[in-house]
Amino acid sequence: MNNLISMRDLSKAEILQIVEVAEKIESGKLKVNIPDKVAALLFFEPSTRTLFSFDTAVKRLGGKTLIMTGTGNTSVKKGETFADTLQTISQYSDIIIMRSPTEGAARYASEVVEIPVINAGDGANQHPTQALLDLYSIKKTQGTLENLKIGVVGDLKFGRTVHSLCQALGEFNPKFYFASPSHLKMPGYILDDLDDRKIDWHEDRNMETFIDELDILYVTRIQKERFADVEDYNKVKGSYVLKKDMLDDVKPNFKVLHPLPRVDEIHTDVDDTQYAYYFPQARNGVFTRQAIISILLGEV
Ligand code: CP
């Protein structure tokens, strides 16, 4: 592993290694210390969890961070190219962690610089570190990643987290249940990939039809910022809301995950149930990102 750009770049063995290293870091069995390492966090799109959990992860490993949120105060304003900006930042840092609204931006960065690059989300394409923390959360709550029934609801078209998650879970023989507004269905290339890998999936209009069969329900936000026309967003907003009274007959091991932020797709009355796991899931991002950074820097 030289970079982490897409889940499809990782083998099952590499995924399991990341989960195992994260477990050892969380339990204290593995201590990694990188006091001389600097991570550059380049975020060209808003973020709360990914930015702060990466910053926390580097600092818990004893390293330091450089943070750029936008280009307003940089020499990009003087006409410096993206490639020259990346080359320059790589002279001051040991690893680049980048979020961009542009699909393929992290892959491009990895081709420009000679230090490792982590994709922290590129447009509607991929969010591989989110998928890995999701796998870590699923393993922690279910005791296994194999043969699980996973519901995925919300914006499946533009949702980079669900694209990465489905590709990652595809290594573990899941059964997927998808529910979304008709304009926001899972892209054909993800479904074709699942078919090629003989992964069982089906689509439904409503999550109520399958919720009682699930081990995990992965809820996502309908992302206003991905719509070119706000009227199209207004037609589908609020079309999926998980409420406490829908959880009466779920399995005892059932958990609700969400990459967050949420808007209204999980009612706050779910938060105090035994099934809500989205805030511990966000916490798991720190251990998982510590593991990814440690592996990419050759420390484990
Ligand atoms: N899950 C996630 O990527 O959250 P942020 O956009 O807050 O980083």
PDB file of C-alpha atoms and ligand atoms in Angstrom:
ATOM      1  CA  MET A   1       0.000   0.000   0.000  1.00  0.00           C
ATOM      2  CA  ASN A   2       1.647   3.269  -1.180  1.00  0.00           C
ATOM      3  CA  ASN A   3      -1.503   5.417  -1.256  1.00  0.00           C
ATOM      4  CA  LEU A   4      -5.161   5.027  -0.275  1.00  0.00           C
ATOM      5  CA  ILE A   5      -7.270   6.371  -3.126  1.00  0.00           C
ATOM      6  CA  SER A   6     -10.081   3.856  -3.757  1.00  0.00           C
ATOM      7  CA  MET A   7     -11.405   0.771  -1.967  1.00  0.00           C
ATOM      8  CA  ARG A   8     -10.903  -1.188  -5.183  1.00  0.00           C
ATOM      9  CA  ASP A   9      -7.143  -0.701  -4.773  1.00  0.00           C
ATOM     10  CA  LEU A  10      -7.175  -2.742  -1.537  1.00  0.00           C
ATOM     11  CA  SER A  11      -7.101  -6.521  -1.251  1.00  0.00           C
ATOM     12  CA  LYS A  12      -9.125  -8.347   1.411  1.00  0.00           C
ATOM     13  CA  ALA A  13      -5.858  -9.025   3.274  1.00  0.00           C
ATOM     14  CA  GLU A  14      -5.017  -5.294   3.292  1.00  0.00           C
ATOM     15  CA  ILE A  15      -8.503  -4.402   4.551  1.00  0.00           C
ATOM     16  CA  LEU A  16      -8.213  -6.954   7.344  1.00  0.00           C
ATOM     17  CA  GLN A  17      -4.729  -5.686   8.227  1.00  0.00           C
ATOM     18  CA  ILE A  18      -6.089  -2.134   8.677  1.00  0.00           C
ATOM     19  CA  VAL A  19      -8.938  -3.400  10.885  1.00  0.00           C
ATOM     20  CA  GLU A  20      -6.512  -5.491  12.959  1.00  0.00           C
ATOM     21  CA  VAL A  21      -4.025  -2.620  13.418  1.00  0.00           C
ATOM     22  CA  ALA A  22      -6.903  -0.303  14.417  1.00  0.00           C
ATOM     23  CA  GLU A  23      -8.043  -2.874  17.016  1.00  0.00           C
ATOM     24  CA  LYS A  24      -4.527  -3.078  18.461  1.00  0.00           C
ATOM     25  CA  ILE A  25      -4.190   0.708  18.571  1.00  0.00           C
ATOM     26  CA  GLU A  26      -7.564   1.111  20.306  1.00  0.00           C
ATOM     27  CA  SER A  27      -6.786  -1.603  22.868  1.00  0.00           C
ATOM     28  CA  GLY A  28      -3.310  -0.165  23.568  1.00  0.00           C
ATOM     29  CA  LYS A  29      -1.551  -3.362  22.406  1.00  0.00           C
ATOM     30  CA  LEU A  30       0.202  -1.389  19.643  1.00  0.00           C
ATOM     31  CA  LYS A  31       1.892   1.966  20.174  1.00  0.00           C
ATOM     32  CA  VAL A  32       3.132   3.886  17.138  1.00  0.00           C
ATOM     33  CA  ASN A  33       5.220   7.007  17.695  1.00  0.00           C
ATOM     34  CA  ILE A  34       5.958   9.372  14.796  1.00  0.00           C
ATOM     35  CA  PRO A  35       7.218  12.609  16.411  1.00  0.00           C
ATOM     36  CA  ASP A  36       9.218  13.642  13.312  1.00  0.00           C
ATOM     37  CA  LYS A  37       6.374  13.129  10.812  1.00  0.00           C
ATOM     38  CA  VAL A  38       4.180  15.890   9.395  1.00  0.00           C
ATOM     39  CA  ALA A  39       0.799  15.262   7.754  1.00  0.00           C
ATOM     40  CA  ALA A  40      -0.607  17.880   5.373  1.00  0.00           C
ATOM     41  CA  LEU A  41      -4.414  18.019   5.578  1.00  0.00           C
ATOM     42  CA  LEU A  42      -5.692  19.696   2.402  1.00  0.00           C
ATOM     43  CA  PHE A  43      -9.461  20.118   2.559  1.00  0.00           C
ATOM     44  CA  PHE A  44     -11.111  21.872  -0.396  1.00  0.00           C
ATOM     45  CA  GLU A  45     -14.628  20.868   0.750  1.00  0.00           C
ATOM     46  CA  PRO A  46     -16.264  21.311   4.187  1.00  0.00           C
ATOM     47  CA  SER A  47     -15.633  18.608   6.795  1.00  0.00           C
ATOM     48  CA  THR A  48     -16.086  18.098  10.513  1.00  0.00           C
ATOM     49  CA  ARG A  49     -15.409  14.401  11.212  1.00  0.00           C
ATOM     50  CA  THR A  50     -12.828  13.573   8.562  1.00  0.00           C
ATOM     51  CA  LEU A  51     -10.713  16.677   9.154  1.00  0.00           C
ATOM     52  CA  PHE A  52     -10.786  16.583  12.948  1.00  0.00           C
ATOM     53  CA  SER A  53     -10.424  12.810  13.260  1.00  0.00           C
ATOM     54  CA  PHE A  54      -7.394  12.819  10.939  1.00  0.00           C
ATOM     55  CA  ASP A  55      -5.913  15.716  12.921  1.00  0.00           C
ATOM     56  CA  THR A  56      -6.568  13.813  16.165  1.00  0.00           C
ATOM     57  CA  ALA A  57      -5.156  10.592  14.699  1.00  0.00           C
ATOM     58  CA  VAL A  58      -1.866  12.234  13.675  1.00  0.00           C
ATOM     59  CA  LYS A  59      -1.515  13.960  17.057  1.00  0.00           C
ATOM     60  CA  ARG A  60      -2.290  10.752  18.998  1.00  0.00           C
ATOM     61  CA  LEU A  61       0.525   9.129  17.013  1.00  0.00           C
ATOM     62  CA  GLY A  62       2.808  11.944  18.180  1.00  0.00           C
ATOM     63  CA  GLY A  63       3.010  13.613  14.751  1.00  0.00           C
ATOM     64  CA  LYS A  64       2.199  17.121  13.575  1.00  0.00           C
ATOM     65  CA  THR A  65      -0.263  18.542  11.053  1.00  0.00           C
ATOM     66  CA  LEU A  66      -0.362  21.335   8.487  1.00  0.00           C
ATOM     67  CA  ILE A  67      -3.958  22.265   7.686  1.00  0.00           C
ATOM     68  CA  MET A  68      -5.166  24.014   4.526  1.00  0.00           C
ATOM     69  CA  THR A  69      -8.921  24.582   4.236  1.00  0.00           C
ATOM     70  CA  GLY A  70      -9.452  26.195   0.846  1.00  0.00           C
ATOM     71  CA  THR A  71      -6.935  28.129  -1.209  1.00  0.00           C
ATOM     72  CA  GLY A  72      -7.927  31.716  -0.287  1.00  0.00           C
ATOM     73  CA  ASN A  73      -4.683  32.529   1.536  1.00  0.00           C
ATOM     74  CA  THR A  74      -2.308  30.543  -0.663  1.00  0.00           C
ATOM     75  CA  SER A  75      -0.334  31.280  -3.818  1.00  0.00           C
ATOM     76  CA  VAL A  76      -3.045  29.571  -5.856  1.00  0.00           C
ATOM     77  CA  LYS A  77      -4.548  33.076  -5.774  1.00  0.00           C
ATOM     78  CA  LYS A  78      -1.416  34.272  -7.644  1.00  0.00           C
ATOM     79  CA  GLY A  79      -1.946  31.675 -10.361  1.00  0.00           C
ATOM     80  CA  GLU A  80       0.120  28.759  -9.018  1.00  0.00           C
ATOM     81  CA  THR A  81      -1.083  25.455 -10.457  1.00  0.00           C
ATOM     82  CA  PHE A  82      -2.561  22.619  -8.387  1.00  0.00           C
ATOM     83  CA  ALA A  83       0.390  20.420  -9.377  1.00  0.00           C
ATOM     84  CA  ASP A  84       2.974  22.990  -8.230  1.00  0.00           C
ATOM     85  CA  THR A  85       1.044  23.561  -5.004  1.00  0.00           C
ATOM     86  CA  LEU A  86       1.054  19.823  -4.271  1.00  0.00           C
ATOM     87  CA  GLN A  87       4.763  19.497  -5.156  1.00  0.00           C
ATOM     88  CA  THR A  88       5.577  22.347  -2.790  1.00  0.00           C
ATOM     89  CA  ILE A  89       3.499  21.031   0.124  1.00  0.00           C
ATOM     90  CA  SER A  90       5.124  17.613  -0.307  1.00  0.00           C
ATOM     91  CA  GLN A  91       8.501  19.259   0.444  1.00  0.00           C
ATOM     92  CA  TYR A  92       7.241  20.104   3.951  1.00  0.00           C
ATOM     93  CA  SER A  93       5.283  16.963   4.797  1.00  0.00           C
ATOM     94  CA  ASP A  94       5.491  13.156   4.912  1.00  0.00           C
ATOM     95  CA  ILE A  95       1.926  12.324   3.895  1.00  0.00           C
ATOM     96  CA  ILE A  96      -0.914  14.232   2.184  1.00  0.00           C
ATOM     97  CA  ILE A  97      -4.550  13.750   3.214  1.00  0.00           C
ATOM     98  CA  MET A  98      -6.844  15.452   0.726  1.00  0.00           C
ATOM     99  CA  ARG A  99     -10.556  16.161   0.260  1.00  0.00           C
ATOM    100  CA  SER A 100     -11.739  17.691  -3.003  1.00  0.00           C
ATOM    101  CA  PRO A 101     -15.063  18.281  -4.782  1.00  0.00           C
ATOM    102  CA  THR A 102     -13.413  16.949  -7.953  1.00  0.00           C
ATOM    103  CA  GLU A 103     -13.625  13.231  -8.733  1.00  0.00           C
ATOM    104  CA  GLY A 104     -10.148  11.851  -9.370  1.00  0.00           C
ATOM    105  CA  ALA A 105      -8.325  14.691  -7.579  1.00  0.00           C
ATOM    106  CA  ALA A 106      -6.675  12.396  -5.020  1.00  0.00           C
ATOM    107  CA  ARG A 107      -5.567   9.956  -7.737  1.00  0.00           C
ATOM    108  CA  TYR A 108      -4.055  12.899  -9.635  1.00  0.00           C
ATOM    109  CA  ALA A 109      -2.270  14.111  -6.487  1.00  0.00           C
ATOM    110  CA  SER A 110      -0.789  10.648  -5.948  1.00  0.00           C
ATOM    111  CA  GLU A 111       0.675  10.808  -9.455  1.00  0.00           C
ATOM    112  CA  VAL A 112       2.213  14.260  -8.856  1.00  0.00           C
ATOM    113  CA  VAL A 113       3.917  13.790  -5.462  1.00  0.00           C
ATOM    114  CA  GLU A 114       6.299  11.145  -4.149  1.00  0.00           C
ATOM    115  CA  ILE A 115       4.856  10.889  -0.640  1.00  0.00           C
ATOM    116  CA  PRO A 116       1.739   8.823   0.256  1.00  0.00           C
ATOM    117  CA  VAL A 117      -1.668  10.361  -0.507  1.00  0.00           C
ATOM    118  CA  ILE A 118      -4.904   9.494   1.300  1.00  0.00           C
ATOM    119  CA  ASN A 119      -8.228  10.283  -0.365  1.00  0.00           C
ATOM    120  CA  ALA A 120     -10.441  11.932   2.267  1.00  0.00           C
ATOM    121  CA  GLY A 121     -13.335  12.163  -0.226  1.00  0.00           C
ATOM    122  CA  ASP A 122     -13.342  13.159  -3.924  1.00  0.00           C
ATOM    123  CA  GLY A 123     -16.678  14.505  -5.138  1.00  0.00           C
ATOM    124  CA  ALA A 124     -19.326  11.798  -5.497  1.00  0.00           C
ATOM    125  CA  ASN A 125     -16.682   9.157  -6.183  1.00  0.00           C
ATOM    126  CA  GLN A 126     -14.922   7.568  -3.171  1.00  0.00           C
ATOM    127  CA  HIS A 127     -14.379   8.001   0.575  1.00  0.00           C
ATOM    128  CA  PRO A 128     -12.214   4.987   1.402  1.00  0.00           C
ATOM    129  CA  THR A 129     -11.211   5.920   4.961  1.00  0.00           C
ATOM    130  CA  GLN A 130     -14.922   6.295   5.803  1.00  0.00           C
ATOM    131  CA  ALA A 131     -15.531   2.790   4.407  1.00  0.00           C
ATOM    132  CA  LEU A 132     -12.699   1.403   6.514  1.00  0.00           C
ATOM    133  CA  LEU A 133     -13.994   3.006   9.717  1.00  0.00           C
ATOM    134  CA  ASP A 134     -17.441   1.666   8.770  1.00  0.00           C
ATOM    135  CA  LEU A 135     -15.983  -1.852   8.464  1.00  0.00           C
ATOM    136  CA  TYR A 136     -14.231  -1.384  11.794  1.00  0.00           C
ATOM    137  CA  SER A 137     -17.558  -0.349  13.355  1.00  0.00           C
ATOM    138  CA  ILE A 138     -19.388  -3.295  11.788  1.00  0.00           C
ATOM    139  CA  LYS A 139     -16.742  -5.754  13.044  1.00  0.00           C
ATOM    140  CA  LYS A 140     -16.897  -4.213  16.518  1.00  0.00           C
ATOM    141  CA  THR A 141     -20.683  -4.461  16.755  1.00  0.00           C
ATOM    142  CA  GLN A 142     -21.246  -7.782  14.933  1.00  0.00           C
ATOM    143  CA  GLY A 143     -18.041  -9.656  15.826  1.00  0.00           C
ATOM    144  CA  THR A 144     -17.521 -10.476  12.136  1.00  0.00           C
ATOM    145  CA  LEU A 145     -17.582  -8.919   8.680  1.00  0.00           C
ATOM    146  CA  GLU A 146     -18.725 -12.098   6.937  1.00  0.00           C
ATOM    147  CA  ASN A 147     -22.221 -12.990   5.648  1.00  0.00           C
ATOM    148  CA  LEU A 148     -24.069  -9.956   7.037  1.00  0.00           C
ATOM    149  CA  LYS A 149     -27.347  -8.438   5.868  1.00  0.00           C
ATOM    150  CA  ILE A 150     -26.753  -4.758   5.190  1.00  0.00           C
ATOM    151  CA  GLY A 151     -29.432  -2.174   4.353  1.00  0.00           C
ATOM    152  CA  VAL A 152     -28.239   1.011   2.628  1.00  0.00           C
ATOM    153  CA  VAL A 153     -30.689   3.908   2.298  1.00  0.00           C
ATOM    154  CA  GLY A 154     -30.739   7.522   1.124  1.00  0.00           C
ATOM    155  CA  ASP A 155     -28.648   9.114  -1.615  1.00  0.00           C
ATOM    156  CA  LEU A 156     -27.004   6.111  -3.239  1.00  0.00           C
ATOM    157  CA  LYS A 157     -26.190   7.955  -6.478  1.00  0.00           C
ATOM    158  CA  PHE A 158     -23.968  10.760  -5.155  1.00  0.00           C
ATOM    159  CA  GLY A 159     -23.072   9.082  -1.837  1.00  0.00           C
ATOM    160  CA  ARG A 160     -19.340   8.411  -2.046  1.00  0.00           C
ATOM    161  CA  THR A 161     -19.418   6.729   1.372  1.00  0.00           C
ATOM    162  CA  VAL A 162     -21.841   4.043   0.153  1.00  0.00           C
ATOM    163  CA  HIS A 163     -19.889   3.488  -3.075  1.00  0.00           C
ATOM    164  CA  SER A 164     -16.731   2.780  -1.060  1.00  0.00           C
ATOM    165  CA  LEU A 165     -18.610   0.738   1.563  1.00  0.00           C
ATOM    166  CA  CYS A 166     -20.293  -1.564  -0.968  1.00  0.00           C
ATOM    167  CA  GLN A 167     -16.979  -2.197  -2.710  1.00  0.00           C
ATOM    168  CA  ALA A 168     -15.287  -2.921   0.626  1.00  0.00           C
ATOM    169  CA  LEU A 169     -18.016  -5.208   1.986  1.00  0.00           C
ATOM    170  CA  GLY A 170     -18.055  -7.043  -1.341  1.00  0.00           C
ATOM    171  CA  GLU A 171     -15.051  -8.984  -0.031  1.00  0.00           C
ATOM    172  CA  PHE A 172     -17.156 -10.463   2.806  1.00  0.00           C
ATOM    173  CA  ASN A 173     -20.166 -12.088   1.122  1.00  0.00           C
ATOM    174  CA  PRO A 174     -22.872  -9.629   2.275  1.00  0.00           C
ATOM    175  CA  LYS A 175     -26.497  -9.441   1.212  1.00  0.00           C
ATOM    176  CA  PHE A 176     -27.382  -5.832   0.354  1.00  0.00           C
ATOM    177  CA  TYR A 177     -30.798  -4.185   0.536  1.00  0.00           C
ATOM    178  CA  PHE A 178     -30.932  -0.746  -1.169  1.00  0.00           C
ATOM    179  CA  ALA A 179     -33.679   1.893  -0.785  1.00  0.00           C
ATOM    180  CA  SER A 180     -33.507   5.342  -2.351  1.00  0.00           C
ATOM    181  CA  PRO A 181     -35.595   7.882  -4.277  1.00  0.00           C
ATOM    182  CA  SER A 182     -35.815   6.742  -7.907  1.00  0.00           C
ATOM    183  CA  HIS A 183     -33.445   9.523  -9.090  1.00  0.00           C
ATOM    184  CA  LEU A 184     -30.819   8.601  -6.490  1.00  0.00           C
ATOM    185  CA  LYS A 185     -30.335   4.871  -7.088  1.00  0.00           C
ATOM    186  CA  MET A 186     -26.995   3.105  -6.771  1.00  0.00           C
ATOM    187  CA  PRO A 187     -24.920   3.746  -9.943  1.00  0.00           C
ATOM    188  CA  GLY A 188     -24.824   0.967 -12.515  1.00  0.00           C
ATOM    189  CA  TYR A 189     -21.049   0.552 -12.270  1.00  0.00           C
ATOM    190  CA  ILE A 190     -21.332  -0.336  -8.550  1.00  0.00           C
ATOM    191  CA  LEU A 191     -24.185  -2.806  -9.222  1.00  0.00           C
ATOM    192  CA  ASP A 192     -22.237  -4.345 -12.133  1.00  0.00           C
ATOM    193  CA  ASP A 193     -19.252  -4.748  -9.844  1.00  0.00           C
ATOM    194  CA  LEU A 194     -21.449  -6.497  -7.233  1.00  0.00           C
ATOM    195  CA  ASP A 195     -22.885  -8.769  -9.960  1.00  0.00           C
ATOM    196  CA  ASP A 196     -19.382  -9.629 -11.208  1.00  0.00           C
ATOM    197  CA  ARG A 197     -18.470 -10.612  -7.672  1.00  0.00           C
ATOM    198  CA  LYS A 198     -21.715 -12.625  -7.263  1.00  0.00           C
ATOM    199  CA  ILE A 199     -22.917 -10.426  -4.379  1.00  0.00           C
ATOM    200  CA  ASP A 200     -26.622 -10.727  -3.602  1.00  0.00           C
ATOM    201  CA  TRP A 201     -28.479  -7.345  -3.664  1.00  0.00           C
ATOM    202  CA  HIS A 202     -31.971  -6.071  -4.160  1.00  0.00           C
ATOM    203  CA  GLU A 203     -33.642  -2.662  -4.405  1.00  0.00           C
ATOM    204  CA  ASP A 204     -36.840  -1.561  -2.695  1.00  0.00           C
ATOM    205  CA  ARG A 205     -38.716   1.718  -2.421  1.00  0.00           C
ATOM    206  CA  ASN A 206     -39.078   1.539   1.385  1.00  0.00           C
ATOM    207  CA  MET A 207     -36.715   0.415   4.116  1.00  0.00           C
ATOM    208  CA  GLU A 208     -39.673  -0.879   6.201  1.00  0.00           C
ATOM    209  CA  THR A 209     -39.955  -3.922   3.927  1.00  0.00           C
ATOM    210  CA  PHE A 210     -36.524  -5.256   4.913  1.00  0.00           C
ATOM    211  CA  ILE A 211     -35.470  -3.550   8.166  1.00  0.00           C
ATOM    212  CA  ASP A 212     -36.371  -6.540  10.387  1.00  0.00           C
ATOM    213  CA  GLU A 213     -34.016  -8.835   8.446  1.00  0.00           C
ATOM    214  CA  LEU A 214     -30.945  -6.618   8.807  1.00  0.00           C
ATOM    215  CA  ASP A 215     -27.790  -6.740  10.892  1.00  0.00           C
ATOM    216  CA  ILE A 216     -26.792  -3.202   9.854  1.00  0.00           C
ATOM    217  CA  LEU A 217     -28.811  -0.284   8.490  1.00  0.00           C
ATOM    218  CA  TYR A 218     -26.533   2.310   6.867  1.00  0.00           C
ATOM    219  CA  VAL A 219     -28.420   5.592   6.503  1.00  0.00           C
ATOM    220  CA  THR A 220     -27.138   8.472   4.375  1.00  0.00           C
ATOM    221  CA  ARG A 221     -28.067  12.101   3.910  1.00  0.00           C
ATOM    222  CA  ILE A 222     -29.611  13.359   0.686  1.00  0.00           C
ATOM    223  CA  GLN A 223     -26.844  15.779  -0.261  1.00  0.00           C
ATOM    224  CA  LYS A 224     -28.208  19.174  -1.283  1.00  0.00           C
ATOM    225  CA  GLU A 225     -24.753  20.293  -2.455  1.00  0.00           C
ATOM    226  CA  ARG A 226     -24.630  17.592  -5.169  1.00  0.00           C
ATOM    227  CA  PHE A 227     -27.803  18.831  -6.956  1.00  0.00           C
ATOM    228  CA  ALA A 228     -27.398  21.286  -9.858  1.00  0.00           C
ATOM    229  CA  ASP A 229     -31.032  22.431  -9.400  1.00  0.00           C
ATOM    230  CA  VAL A 230     -32.336  23.033  -5.855  1.00  0.00           C
ATOM    231  CA  GLU A 231     -35.876  22.197  -7.048  1.00  0.00           C
ATOM    232  CA  ASP A 232     -34.717  18.616  -7.739  1.00  0.00           C
ATOM    233  CA  TYR A 233     -33.407  18.465  -4.159  1.00  0.00           C
ATOM    234  CA  ASN A 234     -36.680  19.825  -2.763  1.00  0.00           C
ATOM    235  CA  LYS A 235     -38.591  17.001  -4.506  1.00  0.00           C
ATOM    236  CA  VAL A 236     -36.704  14.272  -2.613  1.00  0.00           C
ATOM    237  CA  LYS A 237     -35.654  15.875   0.681  1.00  0.00           C
ATOM    238  CA  GLY A 238     -37.213  14.239   3.711  1.00  0.00           C
ATOM    239  CA  SER A 239     -38.269  11.159   1.727  1.00  0.00           C
ATOM    240  CA  TYR A 240     -36.422   8.815   4.127  1.00  0.00           C
ATOM    241  CA  VAL A 241     -36.718   9.245   7.873  1.00  0.00           C
ATOM    242  CA  LEU A 242     -35.829   6.481  10.338  1.00  0.00           C
ATOM    243  CA  LYS A 243     -37.943   6.725  13.491  1.00  0.00           C
ATOM    244  CA  LYS A 244     -37.881   4.801  16.766  1.00  0.00           C
ATOM    245  CA  ASP A 245     -41.261   3.147  16.142  1.00  0.00           C
ATOM    246  CA  MET A 246     -39.771   1.434  13.057  1.00  0.00           C
ATOM    247  CA  LEU A 247     -37.347  -0.485  15.302  1.00  0.00           C
ATOM    248  CA  ASP A 248     -39.890  -2.565  17.286  1.00  0.00           C
ATOM    249  CA  ASP A 249     -39.093  -5.883  15.565  1.00  0.00           C
ATOM    250  CA  VAL A 250     -35.434  -5.529  14.538  1.00  0.00           C
ATOM    251  CA  LYS A 251     -32.859  -8.204  15.397  1.00  0.00           C
ATOM    252  CA  PRO A 252     -31.107  -7.880  18.805  1.00  0.00           C
ATOM    253  CA  ASN A 253     -27.705  -7.354  17.132  1.00  0.00           C
ATOM    254  CA  PHE A 254     -29.109  -4.688  14.761  1.00  0.00           C
ATOM    255  CA  LYS A 255     -27.220  -1.372  14.588  1.00  0.00           C
ATOM    256  CA  VAL A 256     -27.848   1.902  12.745  1.00  0.00           C
ATOM    257  CA  LEU A 257     -24.790   3.493  11.147  1.00  0.00           C
ATOM    258  CA  HIS A 258     -24.543   6.865   9.397  1.00  0.00           C
ATOM    259  CA  PRO A 259     -21.391   8.559   8.095  1.00  0.00           C
ATOM    260  CA  LEU A 260     -22.851  11.871   9.337  1.00  0.00           C
ATOM    261  CA  PRO A 261     -23.655  14.723   9.105  1.00  0.00           C
ATOM    262  CA  ARG A 262     -27.382  13.997   9.310  1.00  0.00           C
ATOM    263  CA  VAL A 263     -30.097  16.447   8.421  1.00  0.00           C
ATOM    264  CA  ASP A 264     -33.462  14.794   9.147  1.00  0.00           C
ATOM    265  CA  GLU A 265     -33.034  11.198   7.920  1.00  0.00           C
ATOM    266  CA  ILE A 266     -32.631   9.765  11.439  1.00  0.00           C
ATOM    267  CA  HIS A 267     -35.110  11.183  13.942  1.00  0.00           C
ATOM    268  CA  THR A 268     -33.451  12.151  17.219  1.00  0.00           C
ATOM    269  CA  ASP A 269     -35.763   9.695  19.019  1.00  0.00           C
ATOM    270  CA  VAL A 270     -33.511   6.903  17.664  1.00  0.00           C
ATOM    271  CA  ASP A 271     -30.434   8.378  19.389  1.00  0.00           C
ATOM    272  CA  ASP A 272     -31.208   6.937  22.843  1.00  0.00           C
ATOM    273  CA  THR A 273     -31.994   3.422  21.607  1.00  0.00           C
ATOM    274  CA  GLN A 274     -29.560   0.503  21.864  1.00  0.00           C
ATOM    275  CA  TYR A 275     -29.461   0.452  18.057  1.00  0.00           C
ATOM    276  CA  ALA A 276     -27.914   3.897  17.441  1.00  0.00           C
ATOM    277  CA  TYR A 277     -24.192   3.584  16.721  1.00  0.00           C
ATOM    278  CA  TYR A 278     -23.392   6.668  14.601  1.00  0.00           C
ATOM    279  CA  PHE A 279     -21.511   8.674  17.229  1.00  0.00           C
ATOM    280  CA  PRO A 280     -19.295   5.732  18.378  1.00  0.00           C
ATOM    281  CA  GLN A 281     -18.812   5.125  14.632  1.00  0.00           C
ATOM    282  CA  ALA A 282     -17.375   8.659  14.292  1.00  0.00           C
ATOM    283  CA  ARG A 283     -15.057   7.943  17.255  1.00  0.00           C
ATOM    284  CA  ASN A 284     -13.847   4.767  15.521  1.00  0.00           C
ATOM    285  CA  GLY A 285     -12.576   7.037  12.740  1.00  0.00           C
ATOM    286  CA  VAL A 286      -9.633   8.050  14.901  1.00  0.00           C
ATOM    287  CA  PHE A 287      -8.366   4.462  15.499  1.00  0.00           C
ATOM    288  CA  THR A 288      -8.899   3.507  11.876  1.00  0.00           C
ATOM    289  CA  ARG A 289      -7.103   6.602  10.572  1.00  0.00           C
ATOM    290  CA  GLN A 290      -4.239   6.046  13.034  1.00  0.00           C
ATOM    291  CA  ALA A 291      -3.903   2.556  11.542  1.00  0.00           C
ATOM    292  CA  ILE A 292      -3.993   3.782   7.917  1.00  0.00           C
ATOM    293  CA  ILE A 293      -1.382   6.497   8.529  1.00  0.00           C
ATOM    294  CA  SER A 294       0.892   4.072  10.443  1.00  0.00           C
ATOM    295  CA  ILE A 295       0.759   1.515   7.624  1.00  0.00           C
ATOM    296  CA  LEU A 296       1.310   4.070   4.824  1.00  0.00           C
ATOM    297  CA  LEU A 297       4.295   5.543   6.673  1.00  0.00           C
ATOM    298  CA  GLY A 298       5.797   2.067   7.077  1.00  0.00           C
ATOM    299  CA  GLU A 299       5.554   2.122  10.887  1.00  0.00           C
ATOM    300  CA  VAL A 300       3.789  -1.262  11.143  1.00  0.00           C
TER     301      VAL A 300
HETATM  302  N1   CP B   1     -18.445  11.410   7.274  1.00  0.00           N
HETATM  303  C1   CP B   1     -17.831  12.526   6.804  1.00  0.00           C
HETATM  304  O1   CP B   1     -17.082  12.497   5.810  1.00  0.00           O
HETATM  305  O2   CP B   1     -18.086  13.635   7.554  1.00  0.00           O
HETATM  306  P1   CP B   1     -17.462  15.070   7.295  1.00  0.00           P
HETATM  307  O3   CP B   1     -17.963  15.547   5.951  1.00  0.00           O
HETATM  308  O4   CP B   1     -17.907  15.920   8.441  1.00  0.00           O
HETATM  309  O5   CP B   1     -15.967  14.910   7.251  1.00  0.00           O
END
